[in-house]
Amino acid sequence: MIIVPESVIDYHRDAHIRAAVDSLLAGRRGTVPGDLSWEELGRFYDAVAAARRVQSDFARFLNDLWRATWQGVPGWKALPPGAPERSDMSVLVDNVWEWKCFTRGFKRDQRTLELSVSLDEDSVLQLGVALLDSRGRNILASAGLAGWQEEKSGGYLWTSHEITSLQSEIDAAHFAKWVKQALAAVQPVNR
């Protein structure tokens, strides 16, 4: 079972918390509330730190979910966290938060396999997969995986519906059939 941090659940279930966190994180780009007094500045900093904690908890949760679902791919070389294939695959907290997605890449010959987990603003948990050739084309796009949809830009395949709802604990077994199906589609290409 994967424990979902309370801050992540609160963010997804409470529109007021979500609005406050989003507003505070937007403030990182150089704005401070115009009506903030000097006496309130310390509490403002505490609130910003709490908002950053939501981001960090979110990235940690997606990392834990990825590890429990995908678990890696035999025969493929894992790319290190500090050297992503593309900038949108960065595992930096800000990047995972912005894209609402955690992706790990693997190399084999001239191909790159990308495996993702995502938790979007609508609290939908999904898996994503792409097997890219040396020119960046998704080899799996034409595989016809049942229950997977091709993304309009980028050719990524995503599970076409919510796998399980967001709750305090997530059972990785809910994802097993999807992982098995995606990795089975990769296997013929492994040869």
mmCIF file of C-alpha atoms in Angstrom:
data_model
loop_
_atom_site.group_PDB
_atom_site.id
_atom_site.type_symbol
_atom_site.label_atom_id
_atom_site.label_comp_id
_atom_site.label_asym_id
_atom_site.label_seq_id
_atom_site.Cartn_x
_atom_site.Cartn_y
_atom_site.Cartn_z
ATOM 1 C CA MET A 1 0.000 0.000 0.000
ATOM 2 C CA ILE A 2 1.191 3.483 -0.845
ATOM 3 C CA ILE A 3 0.385 6.097 1.789
ATOM 4 C CA VAL A 4 -0.865 9.339 0.256
ATOM 5 C CA PRO A 5 0.328 12.354 2.255
ATOM 6 C CA GLU A 6 -2.491 14.196 3.988
ATOM 7 C CA SER A 7 -1.376 17.465 2.390
ATOM 8 C CA VAL A 8 -1.893 15.953 -1.089
ATOM 9 C CA ILE A 9 -5.357 14.671 -0.204
ATOM 10 C CA ASP A 10 -6.341 18.021 1.326
ATOM 11 C CA TYR A 11 -5.069 19.866 -1.752
ATOM 12 C CA HIS A 12 -7.142 17.684 -4.068
ATOM 13 C CA ARG A 13 -10.299 17.551 -1.976
ATOM 14 C CA ASP A 14 -10.591 21.102 -0.646
ATOM 15 C CA ALA A 15 -10.966 23.884 -3.220
ATOM 16 C CA HIS A 16 -10.061 26.546 -0.627
ATOM 17 C CA ILE A 17 -6.796 24.838 0.263
ATOM 18 C CA ARG A 18 -6.017 24.325 -3.423
ATOM 19 C CA ALA A 19 -6.660 28.009 -4.172
ATOM 20 C CA ALA A 20 -4.501 29.150 -1.243
ATOM 21 C CA VAL A 21 -1.614 26.833 -2.142
ATOM 22 C CA ASP A 22 -1.769 27.808 -5.814
ATOM 23 C CA SER A 23 -1.858 31.486 -4.902
ATOM 24 C CA LEU A 24 1.109 31.216 -2.543
ATOM 25 C CA LEU A 25 3.136 29.223 -5.043
ATOM 26 C CA ALA A 26 2.360 31.754 -7.755
ATOM 27 C CA GLY A 27 3.785 34.334 -5.339
ATOM 28 C CA ARG A 28 7.185 32.674 -5.708
ATOM 29 C CA ARG A 29 7.457 34.439 -9.014
ATOM 30 C CA GLY A 30 7.945 37.800 -7.325
ATOM 31 C CA THR A 31 4.616 38.967 -5.935
ATOM 32 C CA VAL A 32 3.698 39.566 -2.331
ATOM 33 C CA PRO A 33 0.066 40.266 -1.428
ATOM 34 C CA GLY A 34 -0.431 44.017 -1.639
ATOM 35 C CA ASP A 35 -2.381 44.169 1.617
ATOM 36 C CA LEU A 36 0.227 42.239 3.642
ATOM 37 C CA SER A 37 1.480 44.087 6.713
ATOM 38 C CA TRP A 38 4.961 43.826 8.213
ATOM 39 C CA GLU A 39 3.432 42.098 11.231
ATOM 40 C CA GLU A 40 1.958 39.399 8.962
ATOM 41 C CA LEU A 41 5.162 38.744 7.016
ATOM 42 C CA GLY A 42 6.310 35.889 9.287
ATOM 43 C CA ARG A 43 2.981 34.079 8.899
ATOM 44 C CA PHE A 44 3.173 34.659 5.137
ATOM 45 C CA TYR A 45 6.580 32.941 5.054
ATOM 46 C CA ASP A 46 5.164 30.045 7.097
ATOM 47 C CA ALA A 47 2.274 29.706 4.649
ATOM 48 C CA VAL A 48 4.654 29.692 1.678
ATOM 49 C CA ALA A 49 6.712 26.966 3.387
ATOM 50 C CA ALA A 50 3.541 24.922 3.938
ATOM 51 C CA ALA A 51 2.594 25.349 0.279
ATOM 52 C CA ARG A 52 6.074 24.195 -0.766
ATOM 53 C CA ARG A 53 5.572 21.180 1.512
ATOM 54 C CA VAL A 54 2.445 20.255 -0.473
ATOM 55 C CA GLN A 55 4.584 20.328 -3.631
ATOM 56 C CA SER A 56 7.290 18.215 -2.057
ATOM 57 C CA ASP A 57 4.767 15.711 -0.656
ATOM 58 C CA PHE A 58 3.151 15.514 -4.093
ATOM 59 C CA ALA A 59 6.461 14.708 -5.833
ATOM 60 C CA ARG A 60 7.369 12.167 -3.151
ATOM 61 C CA PHE A 61 3.968 10.485 -3.476
ATOM 62 C CA LEU A 62 4.295 10.175 -7.266
ATOM 63 C CA ASN A 63 7.812 8.757 -6.845
ATOM 64 C CA ASP A 64 6.482 6.186 -4.354
ATOM 65 C CA LEU A 65 3.570 5.360 -6.649
ATOM 66 C CA TRP A 66 5.936 4.954 -9.617
ATOM 67 C CA ARG A 67 8.197 2.599 -7.664
ATOM 68 C CA ALA A 68 5.262 0.502 -6.468
ATOM 69 C CA THR A 69 3.646 0.228 -9.914
ATOM 70 C CA TRP A 70 6.308 0.160 -12.626
ATOM 71 C CA GLN A 71 9.227 -1.169 -10.540
ATOM 72 C CA GLY A 72 11.681 -0.918 -13.445
ATOM 73 C CA VAL A 73 12.258 -2.808 -16.680
ATOM 74 C CA PRO A 74 14.653 -5.756 -17.009
ATOM 75 C CA GLY A 75 17.131 -5.377 -19.870
ATOM 76 C CA TRP A 76 16.859 -1.582 -19.983
ATOM 77 C CA LYS A 77 19.347 0.870 -18.474
ATOM 78 C CA ALA A 78 17.713 3.352 -16.106
ATOM 79 C CA LEU A 79 18.603 6.979 -16.735
ATOM 80 C CA PRO A 80 19.857 8.703 -13.555
ATOM 81 C CA PRO A 81 17.602 11.262 -11.821
ATOM 82 C CA GLY A 82 20.046 14.081 -12.503
ATOM 83 C CA ALA A 83 20.245 13.476 -16.254
ATOM 84 C CA PRO A 84 16.775 13.302 -17.781
ATOM 85 C CA GLU A 85 16.421 12.740 -21.509
ATOM 86 C CA ARG A 86 14.222 15.865 -21.761
ATOM 87 C CA SER A 87 13.629 18.797 -19.427
ATOM 88 C CA ASP A 88 9.945 17.877 -18.932
ATOM 89 C CA MET A 89 11.130 14.565 -17.446
ATOM 90 C CA SER A 90 13.048 16.294 -14.662
ATOM 91 C CA VAL A 91 12.286 14.918 -11.220
ATOM 92 C CA LEU A 92 12.760 18.319 -9.596
ATOM 93 C CA VAL A 93 9.831 19.087 -7.300
ATOM 94 C CA ASP A 94 8.759 22.145 -9.329
ATOM 95 C CA ASN A 95 8.711 20.129 -12.547
ATOM 96 C CA VAL A 96 6.717 17.211 -11.101
ATOM 97 C CA TRP A 97 4.268 19.756 -9.677
ATOM 98 C CA GLU A 98 3.932 21.707 -12.927
ATOM 99 C CA TRP A 99 3.346 18.646 -15.107
ATOM 100 C CA LYS A 100 1.438 16.687 -12.409
ATOM 101 C CA CYS A 101 3.489 13.765 -13.581
ATOM 102 C CA PHE A 102 6.499 11.696 -12.519
ATOM 103 C CA THR A 103 8.468 9.997 -15.306
ATOM 104 C CA ARG A 104 11.509 7.761 -15.388
ATOM 105 C CA GLY A 105 13.412 6.983 -18.559
ATOM 106 C CA PHE A 106 15.301 3.899 -19.692
ATOM 107 C CA LYS A 107 17.681 3.351 -22.614
ATOM 108 C CA ARG A 108 18.302 0.330 -24.790
ATOM 109 C CA ASP A 109 20.160 0.566 -28.062
ATOM 110 C CA GLN A 110 18.863 3.741 -29.746
ATOM 111 C CA ARG A 111 15.495 3.640 -27.999
ATOM 112 C CA THR A 112 14.140 5.384 -24.941
ATOM 113 C CA LEU A 113 11.361 3.945 -22.808
ATOM 114 C CA GLU A 114 9.465 6.434 -20.643
ATOM 115 C CA LEU A 115 7.160 5.235 -17.884
ATOM 116 C CA SER A 116 4.970 7.710 -16.013
ATOM 117 C CA VAL A 117 2.438 8.104 -13.240
ATOM 118 C CA SER A 118 0.166 11.113 -13.065
ATOM 119 C CA LEU A 119 -2.254 12.686 -10.615
ATOM 120 C CA ASP A 120 -4.047 15.574 -12.276
ATOM 121 C CA GLU A 121 -6.108 18.460 -10.896
ATOM 122 C CA ASP A 122 -9.243 16.317 -11.121
ATOM 123 C CA SER A 123 -7.632 13.714 -8.816
ATOM 124 C CA VAL A 124 -7.353 11.198 -11.654
ATOM 125 C CA LEU A 125 -4.530 8.685 -11.265
ATOM 126 C CA GLN A 126 -3.153 7.453 -14.587
ATOM 127 C CA LEU A 127 -0.201 5.632 -16.086
ATOM 128 C CA GLY A 128 1.682 6.765 -19.184
ATOM 129 C CA VAL A 129 4.118 5.033 -21.510
ATOM 130 C CA ALA A 130 6.165 5.933 -24.565
ATOM 131 C CA LEU A 131 8.755 3.905 -26.445
ATOM 132 C CA LEU A 132 10.711 6.336 -28.586
ATOM 133 C CA ASP A 133 12.948 5.504 -31.513
ATOM 134 C CA SER A 134 16.142 7.439 -32.264
ATOM 135 C CA ARG A 135 14.085 10.209 -33.941
ATOM 136 C CA GLY A 136 11.731 10.625 -30.978
ATOM 137 C CA ARG A 137 8.730 8.856 -32.520
ATOM 138 C CA ASN A 138 6.604 6.710 -30.214
ATOM 139 C CA ILE A 139 6.825 3.143 -31.493
ATOM 140 C CA LEU A 140 3.905 2.114 -29.270
ATOM 141 C CA ALA A 141 1.524 4.711 -30.730
ATOM 142 C CA SER A 142 0.298 2.183 -33.284
ATOM 143 C CA ALA A 143 0.275 -0.792 -30.887
ATOM 144 C CA GLY A 144 -3.462 -0.494 -30.261
ATOM 145 C CA LEU A 145 -3.294 -1.025 -26.515
ATOM 146 C CA ALA A 146 -6.857 -1.480 -25.251
ATOM 147 C CA GLY A 147 -7.770 1.104 -22.641
ATOM 148 C CA TRP A 148 -4.895 3.455 -23.549
ATOM 149 C CA GLN A 149 -5.267 6.745 -25.413
ATOM 150 C CA GLU A 150 -2.661 8.561 -27.442
ATOM 151 C CA GLU A 151 -1.915 12.084 -26.311
ATOM 152 C CA LYS A 152 -2.422 14.640 -29.075
ATOM 153 C CA SER A 153 1.027 16.159 -28.638
ATOM 154 C CA GLY A 154 4.017 13.975 -27.996
ATOM 155 C CA GLY A 155 2.458 10.617 -28.832
ATOM 156 C CA TYR A 156 2.428 9.434 -25.225
ATOM 157 C CA LEU A 157 -0.051 6.705 -24.352
ATOM 158 C CA TRP A 158 -2.100 7.256 -21.197
ATOM 159 C CA THR A 159 -4.605 4.998 -19.508
ATOM 160 C CA SER A 160 -7.914 6.256 -20.829
ATOM 161 C CA HIS A 161 -9.720 6.396 -17.510
ATOM 162 C CA GLU A 162 -9.086 6.650 -13.800
ATOM 163 C CA ILE A 163 -7.457 3.492 -12.452
ATOM 164 C CA THR A 164 -8.399 4.105 -8.836
ATOM 165 C CA SER A 165 -9.655 7.052 -6.826
ATOM 166 C CA LEU A 166 -7.439 9.194 -4.631
ATOM 167 C CA GLN A 167 -7.658 8.009 -1.039
ATOM 168 C CA SER A 168 -5.384 7.841 1.997
ATOM 169 C CA GLU A 169 -3.846 4.558 0.822
ATOM 170 C CA ILE A 170 -3.442 3.321 -2.741
ATOM 171 C CA ASP A 171 -3.118 -0.358 -3.529
ATOM 172 C CA ALA A 172 -0.536 -0.830 -6.293
ATOM 173 C CA ALA A 173 -2.408 -3.982 -7.365
ATOM 174 C CA HIS A 174 -4.978 -1.696 -9.069
ATOM 175 C CA PHE A 175 -2.268 -0.776 -11.590
ATOM 176 C CA ALA A 176 -0.915 -4.285 -12.240
ATOM 177 C CA LYS A 177 -2.959 -5.163 -15.330
ATOM 178 C CA TRP A 178 -2.080 -1.832 -16.970
ATOM 179 C CA VAL A 179 1.635 -2.233 -16.240
ATOM 180 C CA LYS A 180 1.581 -5.818 -17.523
ATOM 181 C CA GLN A 181 -0.176 -4.753 -20.719
ATOM 182 C CA ALA A 182 2.241 -1.881 -21.413
ATOM 183 C CA LEU A 183 5.363 -3.922 -20.708
ATOM 184 C CA ALA A 184 4.022 -6.806 -22.850
ATOM 185 C CA ALA A 185 3.737 -4.348 -25.750
ATOM 186 C CA VAL A 186 7.358 -3.285 -25.175
ATOM 187 C CA GLN A 187 8.684 -6.863 -25.116
ATOM 188 C CA PRO A 188 8.349 -7.615 -28.870
ATOM 189 C CA VAL A 189 10.253 -4.413 -29.571
ATOM 190 C CA ASN A 190 12.988 -5.542 -27.168
ATOM 191 C CA ARG A 191 14.193 -8.118 -29.639
#
